[in-house]
mmCIF file of C-alpha atoms in Angstrom:
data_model
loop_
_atom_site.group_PDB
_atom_site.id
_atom_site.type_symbol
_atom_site.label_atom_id
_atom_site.label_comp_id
_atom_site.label_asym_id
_atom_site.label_seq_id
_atom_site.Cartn_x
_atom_site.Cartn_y
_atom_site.Cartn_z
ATOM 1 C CA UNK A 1 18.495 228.318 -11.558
ATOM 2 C CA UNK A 2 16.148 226.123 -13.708
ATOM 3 C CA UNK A 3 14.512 223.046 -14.196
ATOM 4 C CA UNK A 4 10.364 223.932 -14.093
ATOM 5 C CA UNK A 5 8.005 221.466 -14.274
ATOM 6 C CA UNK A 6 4.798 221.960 -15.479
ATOM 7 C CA UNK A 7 3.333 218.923 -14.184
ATOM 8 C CA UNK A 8 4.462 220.062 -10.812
ATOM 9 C CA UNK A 9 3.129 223.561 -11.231
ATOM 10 C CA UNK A 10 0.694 224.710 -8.168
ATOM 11 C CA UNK A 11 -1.698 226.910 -7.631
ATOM 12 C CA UNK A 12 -0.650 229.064 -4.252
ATOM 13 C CA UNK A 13 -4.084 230.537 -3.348
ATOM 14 C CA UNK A 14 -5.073 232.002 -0.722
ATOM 15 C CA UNK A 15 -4.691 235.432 0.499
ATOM 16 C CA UNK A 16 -1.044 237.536 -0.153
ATOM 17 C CA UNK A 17 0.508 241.111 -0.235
ATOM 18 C CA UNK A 18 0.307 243.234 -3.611
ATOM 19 C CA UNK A 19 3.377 244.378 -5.416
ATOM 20 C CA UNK A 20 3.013 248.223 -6.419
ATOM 21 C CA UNK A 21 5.530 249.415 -8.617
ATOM 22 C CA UNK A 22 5.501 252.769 -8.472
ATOM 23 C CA UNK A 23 6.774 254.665 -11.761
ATOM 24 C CA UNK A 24 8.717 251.790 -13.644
ATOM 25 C CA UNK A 25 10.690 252.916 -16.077
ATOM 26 C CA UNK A 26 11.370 249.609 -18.375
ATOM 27 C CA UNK A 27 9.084 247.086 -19.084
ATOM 28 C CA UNK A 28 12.265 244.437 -19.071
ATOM 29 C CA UNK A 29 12.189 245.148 -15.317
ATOM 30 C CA UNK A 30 8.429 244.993 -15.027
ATOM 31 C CA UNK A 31 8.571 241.665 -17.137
ATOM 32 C CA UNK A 32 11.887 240.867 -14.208
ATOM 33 C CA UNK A 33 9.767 241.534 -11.264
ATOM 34 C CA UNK A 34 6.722 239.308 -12.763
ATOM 35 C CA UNK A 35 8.952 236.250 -13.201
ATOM 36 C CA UNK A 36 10.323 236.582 -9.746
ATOM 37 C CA UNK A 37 7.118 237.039 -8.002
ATOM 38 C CA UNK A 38 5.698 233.859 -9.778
ATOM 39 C CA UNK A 39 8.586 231.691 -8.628
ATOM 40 C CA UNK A 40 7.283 232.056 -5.433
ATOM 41 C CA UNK A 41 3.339 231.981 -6.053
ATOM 42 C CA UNK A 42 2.591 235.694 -5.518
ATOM 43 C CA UNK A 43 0.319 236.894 -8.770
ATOM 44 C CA UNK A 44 -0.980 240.399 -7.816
ATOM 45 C CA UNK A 45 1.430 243.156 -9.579
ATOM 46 C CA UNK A 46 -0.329 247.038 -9.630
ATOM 47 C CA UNK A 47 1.651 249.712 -11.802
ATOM 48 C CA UNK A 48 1.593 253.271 -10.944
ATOM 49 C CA UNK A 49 2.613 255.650 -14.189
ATOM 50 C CA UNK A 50 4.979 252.967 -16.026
ATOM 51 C CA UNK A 51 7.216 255.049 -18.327
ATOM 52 C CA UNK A 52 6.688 253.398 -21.299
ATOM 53 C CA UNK A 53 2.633 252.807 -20.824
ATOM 54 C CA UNK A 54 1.068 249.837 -20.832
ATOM 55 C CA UNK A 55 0.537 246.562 -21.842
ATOM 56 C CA UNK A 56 4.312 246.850 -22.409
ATOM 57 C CA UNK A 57 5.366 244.262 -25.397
ATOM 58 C CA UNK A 58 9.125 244.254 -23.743
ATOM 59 C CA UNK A 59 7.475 243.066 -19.913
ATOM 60 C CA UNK A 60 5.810 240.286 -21.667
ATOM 61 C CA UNK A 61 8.518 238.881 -23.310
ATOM 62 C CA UNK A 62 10.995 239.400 -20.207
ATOM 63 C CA UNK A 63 8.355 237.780 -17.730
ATOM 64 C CA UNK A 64 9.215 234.159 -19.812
ATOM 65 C CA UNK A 65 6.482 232.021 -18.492
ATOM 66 C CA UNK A 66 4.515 234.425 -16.032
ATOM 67 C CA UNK A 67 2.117 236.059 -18.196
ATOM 68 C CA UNK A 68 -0.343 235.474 -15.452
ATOM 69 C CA UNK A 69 1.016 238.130 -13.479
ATOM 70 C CA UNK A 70 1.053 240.579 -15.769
ATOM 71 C CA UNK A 71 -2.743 240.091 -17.594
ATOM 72 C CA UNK A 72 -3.689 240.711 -13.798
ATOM 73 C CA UNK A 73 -1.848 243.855 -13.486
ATOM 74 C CA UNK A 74 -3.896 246.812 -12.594
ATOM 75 C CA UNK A 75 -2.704 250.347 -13.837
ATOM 76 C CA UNK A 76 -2.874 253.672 -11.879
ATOM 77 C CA UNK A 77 -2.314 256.958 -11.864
ATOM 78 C CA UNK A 78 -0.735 257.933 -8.170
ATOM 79 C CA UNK A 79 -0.026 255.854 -5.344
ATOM 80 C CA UNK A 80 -2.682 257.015 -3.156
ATOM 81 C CA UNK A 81 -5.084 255.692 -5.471
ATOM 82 C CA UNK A 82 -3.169 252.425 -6.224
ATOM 83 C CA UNK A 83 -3.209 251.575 -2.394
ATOM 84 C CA UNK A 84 -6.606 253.113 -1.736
ATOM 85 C CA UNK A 85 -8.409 250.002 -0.954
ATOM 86 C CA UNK A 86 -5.299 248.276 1.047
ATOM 87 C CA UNK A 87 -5.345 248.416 4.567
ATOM 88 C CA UNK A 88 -1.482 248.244 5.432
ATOM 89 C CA UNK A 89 1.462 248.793 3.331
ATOM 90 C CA UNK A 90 5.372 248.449 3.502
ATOM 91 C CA UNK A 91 7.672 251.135 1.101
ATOM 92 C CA UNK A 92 10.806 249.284 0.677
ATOM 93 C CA UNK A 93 13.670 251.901 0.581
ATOM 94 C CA UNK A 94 17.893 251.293 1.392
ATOM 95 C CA UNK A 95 18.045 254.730 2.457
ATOM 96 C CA UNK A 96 17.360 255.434 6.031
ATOM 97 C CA UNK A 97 14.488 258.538 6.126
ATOM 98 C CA UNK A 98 13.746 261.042 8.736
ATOM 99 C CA UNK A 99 10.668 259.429 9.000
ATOM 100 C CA UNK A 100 8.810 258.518 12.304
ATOM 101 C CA UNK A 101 8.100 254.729 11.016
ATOM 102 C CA UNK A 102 8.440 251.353 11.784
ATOM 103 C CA UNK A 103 11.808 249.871 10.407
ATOM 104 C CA UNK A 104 11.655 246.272 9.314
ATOM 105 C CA UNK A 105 13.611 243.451 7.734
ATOM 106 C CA UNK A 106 12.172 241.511 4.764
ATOM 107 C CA UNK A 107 11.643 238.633 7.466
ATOM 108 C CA UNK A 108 10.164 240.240 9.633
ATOM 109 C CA UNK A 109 7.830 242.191 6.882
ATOM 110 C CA UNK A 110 6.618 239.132 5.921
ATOM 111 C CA UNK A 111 5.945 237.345 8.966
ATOM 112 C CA UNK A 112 3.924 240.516 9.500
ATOM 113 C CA UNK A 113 2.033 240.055 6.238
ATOM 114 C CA UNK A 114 0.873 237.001 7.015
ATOM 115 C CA UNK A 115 -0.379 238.191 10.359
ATOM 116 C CA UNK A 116 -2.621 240.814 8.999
ATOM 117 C CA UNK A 117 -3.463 238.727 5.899
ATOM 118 C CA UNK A 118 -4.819 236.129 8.822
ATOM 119 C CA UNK A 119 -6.933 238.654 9.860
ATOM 120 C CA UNK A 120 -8.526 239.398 6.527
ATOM 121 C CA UNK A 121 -6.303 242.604 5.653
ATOM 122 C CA UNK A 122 -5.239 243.932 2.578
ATOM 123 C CA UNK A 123 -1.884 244.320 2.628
ATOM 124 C CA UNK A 124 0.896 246.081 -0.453
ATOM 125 C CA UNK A 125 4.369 246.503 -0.646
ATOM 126 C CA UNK A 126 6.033 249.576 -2.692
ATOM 127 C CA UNK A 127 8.469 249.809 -4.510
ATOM 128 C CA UNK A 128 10.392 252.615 -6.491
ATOM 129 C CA UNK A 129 11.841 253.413 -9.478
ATOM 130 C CA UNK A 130 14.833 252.338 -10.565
ATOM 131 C CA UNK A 131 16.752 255.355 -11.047
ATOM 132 C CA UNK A 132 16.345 256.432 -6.751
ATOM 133 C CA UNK A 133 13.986 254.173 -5.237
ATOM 134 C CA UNK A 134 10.697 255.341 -3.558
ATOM 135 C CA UNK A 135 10.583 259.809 -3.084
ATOM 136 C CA UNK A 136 9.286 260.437 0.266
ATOM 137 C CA UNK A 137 5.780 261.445 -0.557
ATOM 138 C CA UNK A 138 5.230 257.784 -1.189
ATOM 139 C CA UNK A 139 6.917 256.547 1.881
ATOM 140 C CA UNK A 140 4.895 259.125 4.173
ATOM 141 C CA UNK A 141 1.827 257.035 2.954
ATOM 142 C CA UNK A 142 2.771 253.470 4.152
ATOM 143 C CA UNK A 143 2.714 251.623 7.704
ATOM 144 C CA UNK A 144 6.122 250.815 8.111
ATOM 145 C CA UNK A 145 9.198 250.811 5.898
ATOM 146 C CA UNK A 146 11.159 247.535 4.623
ATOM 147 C CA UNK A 147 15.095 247.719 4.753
ATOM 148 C CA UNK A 148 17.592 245.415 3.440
ATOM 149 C CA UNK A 149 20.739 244.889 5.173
ATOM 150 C CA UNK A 150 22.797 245.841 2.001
ATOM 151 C CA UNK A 151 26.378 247.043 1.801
ATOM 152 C CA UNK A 152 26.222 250.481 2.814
ATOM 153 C CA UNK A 153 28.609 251.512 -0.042
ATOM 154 C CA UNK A 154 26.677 250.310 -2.710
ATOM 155 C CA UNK A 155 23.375 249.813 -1.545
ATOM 156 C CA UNK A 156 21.073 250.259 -4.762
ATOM 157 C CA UNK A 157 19.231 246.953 -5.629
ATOM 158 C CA UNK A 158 17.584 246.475 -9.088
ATOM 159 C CA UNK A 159 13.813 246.707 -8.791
ATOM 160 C CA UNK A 160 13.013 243.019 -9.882
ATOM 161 C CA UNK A 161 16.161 242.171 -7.775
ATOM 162 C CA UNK A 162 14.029 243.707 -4.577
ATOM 163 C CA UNK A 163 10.646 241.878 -5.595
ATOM 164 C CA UNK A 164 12.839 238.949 -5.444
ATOM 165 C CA UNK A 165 13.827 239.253 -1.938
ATOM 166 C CA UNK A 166 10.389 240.105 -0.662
ATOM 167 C CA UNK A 167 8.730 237.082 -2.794
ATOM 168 C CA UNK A 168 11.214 234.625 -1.185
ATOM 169 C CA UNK A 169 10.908 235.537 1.918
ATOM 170 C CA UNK A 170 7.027 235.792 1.509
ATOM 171 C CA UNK A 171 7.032 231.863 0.704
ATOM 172 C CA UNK A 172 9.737 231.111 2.860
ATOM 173 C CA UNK A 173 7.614 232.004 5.816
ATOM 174 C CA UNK A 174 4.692 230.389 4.946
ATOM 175 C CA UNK A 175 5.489 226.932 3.602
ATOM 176 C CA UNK A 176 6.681 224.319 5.534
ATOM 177 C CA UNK A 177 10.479 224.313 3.616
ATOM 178 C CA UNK A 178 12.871 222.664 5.432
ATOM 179 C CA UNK A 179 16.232 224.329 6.083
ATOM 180 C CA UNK A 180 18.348 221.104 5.224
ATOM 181 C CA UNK A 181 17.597 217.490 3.431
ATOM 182 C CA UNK A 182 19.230 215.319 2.129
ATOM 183 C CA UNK A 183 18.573 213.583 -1.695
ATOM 184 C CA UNK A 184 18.959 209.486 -1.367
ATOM 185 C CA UNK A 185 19.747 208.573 -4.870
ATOM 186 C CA UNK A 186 18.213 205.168 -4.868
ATOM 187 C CA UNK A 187 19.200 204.090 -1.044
ATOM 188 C CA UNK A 188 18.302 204.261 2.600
ATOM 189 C CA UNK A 189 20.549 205.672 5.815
ATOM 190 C CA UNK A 190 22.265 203.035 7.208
ATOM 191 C CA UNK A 191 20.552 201.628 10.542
ATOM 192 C CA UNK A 192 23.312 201.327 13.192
ATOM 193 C CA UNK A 193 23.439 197.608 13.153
ATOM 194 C CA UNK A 194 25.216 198.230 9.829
ATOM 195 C CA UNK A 195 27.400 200.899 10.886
ATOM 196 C CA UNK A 196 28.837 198.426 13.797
ATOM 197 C CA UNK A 197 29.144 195.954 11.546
ATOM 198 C CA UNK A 198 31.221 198.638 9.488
ATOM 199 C CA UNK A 199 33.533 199.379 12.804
ATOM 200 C CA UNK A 200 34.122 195.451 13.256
ATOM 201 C CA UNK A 201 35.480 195.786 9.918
ATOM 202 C CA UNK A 202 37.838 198.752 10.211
ATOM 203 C CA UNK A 203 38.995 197.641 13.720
ATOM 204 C CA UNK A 204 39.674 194.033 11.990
ATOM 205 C CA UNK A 205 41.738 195.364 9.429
ATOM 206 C CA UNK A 206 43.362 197.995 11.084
ATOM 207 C CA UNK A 207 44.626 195.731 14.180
ATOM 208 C CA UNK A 208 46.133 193.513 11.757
ATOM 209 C CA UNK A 209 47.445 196.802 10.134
ATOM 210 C CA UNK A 210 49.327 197.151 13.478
ATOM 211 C CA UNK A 211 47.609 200.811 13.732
ATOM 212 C CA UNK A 212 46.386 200.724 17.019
ATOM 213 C CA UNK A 213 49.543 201.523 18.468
ATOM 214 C CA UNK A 214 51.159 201.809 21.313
ATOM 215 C CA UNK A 215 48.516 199.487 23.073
ATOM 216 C CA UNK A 216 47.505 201.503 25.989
ATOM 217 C CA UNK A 217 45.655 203.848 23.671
ATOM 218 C CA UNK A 218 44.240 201.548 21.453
ATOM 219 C CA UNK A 219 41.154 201.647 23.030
ATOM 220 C CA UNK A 220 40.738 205.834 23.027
ATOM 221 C CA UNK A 221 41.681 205.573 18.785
ATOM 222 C CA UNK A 222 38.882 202.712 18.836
ATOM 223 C CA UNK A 223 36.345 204.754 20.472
ATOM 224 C CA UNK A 224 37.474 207.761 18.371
ATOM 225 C CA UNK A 225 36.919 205.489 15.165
ATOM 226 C CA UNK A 226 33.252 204.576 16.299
ATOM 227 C CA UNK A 227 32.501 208.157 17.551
ATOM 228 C CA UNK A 228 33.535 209.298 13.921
ATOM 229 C CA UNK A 229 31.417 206.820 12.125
ATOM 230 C CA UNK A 230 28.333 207.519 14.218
ATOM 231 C CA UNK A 231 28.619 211.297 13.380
ATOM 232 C CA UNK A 232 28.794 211.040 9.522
ATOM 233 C CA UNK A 233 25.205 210.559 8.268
ATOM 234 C CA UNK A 234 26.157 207.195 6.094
ATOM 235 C CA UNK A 235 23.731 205.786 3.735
ATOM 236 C CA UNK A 236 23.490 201.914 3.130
ATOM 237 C CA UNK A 237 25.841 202.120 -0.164
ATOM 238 C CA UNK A 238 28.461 203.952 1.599
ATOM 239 C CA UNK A 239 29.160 201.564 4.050
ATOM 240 C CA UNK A 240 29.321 198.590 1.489
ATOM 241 C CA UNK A 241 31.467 200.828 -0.306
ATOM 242 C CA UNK A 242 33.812 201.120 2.964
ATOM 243 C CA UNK A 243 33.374 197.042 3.053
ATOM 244 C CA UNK A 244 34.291 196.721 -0.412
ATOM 245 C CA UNK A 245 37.470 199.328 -0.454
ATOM 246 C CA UNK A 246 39.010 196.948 3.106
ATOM 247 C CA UNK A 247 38.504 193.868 1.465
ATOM 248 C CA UNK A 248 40.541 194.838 -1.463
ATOM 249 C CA UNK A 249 43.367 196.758 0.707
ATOM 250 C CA UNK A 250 43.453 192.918 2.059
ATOM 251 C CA UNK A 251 43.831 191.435 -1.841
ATOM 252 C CA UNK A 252 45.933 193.709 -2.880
ATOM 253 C CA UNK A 253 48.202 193.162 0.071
ATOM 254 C CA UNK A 254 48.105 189.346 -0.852
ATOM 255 C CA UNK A 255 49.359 190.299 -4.306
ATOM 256 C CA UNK A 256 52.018 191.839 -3.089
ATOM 257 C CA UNK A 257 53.317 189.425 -0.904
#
């Protein structure tokens, strides 16, 4: 999915959850997980032991536009010390863990991050390497664990494929997105005088059409019509489009005869 604009570019401050990456072993996928987080505003990446060592020339040219994640990525040497300072964190793992924890969804992760966030918290999420996800020694150092409702047969996500998830659902919760519009290329909804006007017309030409037939349902098929007009969400060029489409089924009918 493209189509940035630079013009349109914002700034999302305020306060948000820290990605930790703990042991990364390419710095394609580091560059990965910095693009993702970026599309949806989040900017604080930490590293713990990357492979292939840092500043990693491979990240930068994989992140593509997001370089201001990574020249604010801090570097550590363990976990502990890479969420030392934060005061809740999630380990995102697909594998369930004989682990006394809180078990979340990514929704439900986030709506919690913005909770403590609210309340002036530091708050991290971790997550693994790519060849088996977070080792429990990690995990037994965070709050409460983040699962994704994968298919149970194949349930390994790529790492910048799981800092995807958790950035959109991170800026899903806290802007005020709708869940449905719809584009008007150039035109308004039409107001229901119009789309009365537009039954008048159908009923006109259809009556003379000799559809509403036999008579004593003609009025049930006319209150179907309007019912079904009324439920479609017409703009003012589709129903001069419906005008324009009868008027010529009545010329073209006048040709023929």
């Amino acid at each position: 999915m493209s189509g940035t604009d630079h013009k349109e570019m914002e700034d999302w401050g305020g306060p948000q959850p820290v990605m930790v990456l703990v042991e990364p072993q390419m710095g394609e996928n580091i560059g990965s997980a910095a693009r993702a987080m970026w599309n949806f505003g989040l900017e604080h990446m930490r590293l713990v032991k990357p492979r292939d060592g840092w500043p990693n020339s491979r990240a930068t040219a994989t992140a593509s536009g997001a370089s201001r994640v990574l020249d604010k990525t801090g570097v550590y040497q363990s976990t502990s010390e890479a969420i030392g300072d934060l005061e809740f964190t999630f380990a995102t793992t697909a594998r369930s863990r004989d682990l006394t924890k809180p078990v979340m969804t990514p929704e439900r992760a986030m709506a919690h991050s913005r909770a403590l966030l609210a309340e002036g918290k530091k708050v991290g999420i971790l997550f693994g390497p790519e060849r088996a996800g977070l080792q429990n020694d990690d995990i037994v150092r965070a709050n409460a664990i983040v699962s994704v409702p994968v298919n149970p047969g194949f349930a390994s996500l790529n790492l910048a494929q799981c800092v995807l998830l958790m950035a959109y659902e991170w800026r899903r919760q806290g802007g005020d997105v709708p869940e449905e519009v719809t584009e008007l290329a150039g035109t308004d909804f039409a107001t229901s005088v119009e789309v009365e006007k537009l039954f008048e017309h159908f009923v006109e030409r259809l009556d003379t059409a000799g559809f509403f037939f036999p008579e004593h349902k003609a009025e049930p098929m006319k209150a179907n019509l309007r019912n079904m007009l009324s439920r479609m969400p017409l703009t003012s060029s589709d129903v001069q489009i419906f005008h324009g489409m009868l008027r010529q089924f009545v010329r073209w009918k006048e040709r023929g005869d």
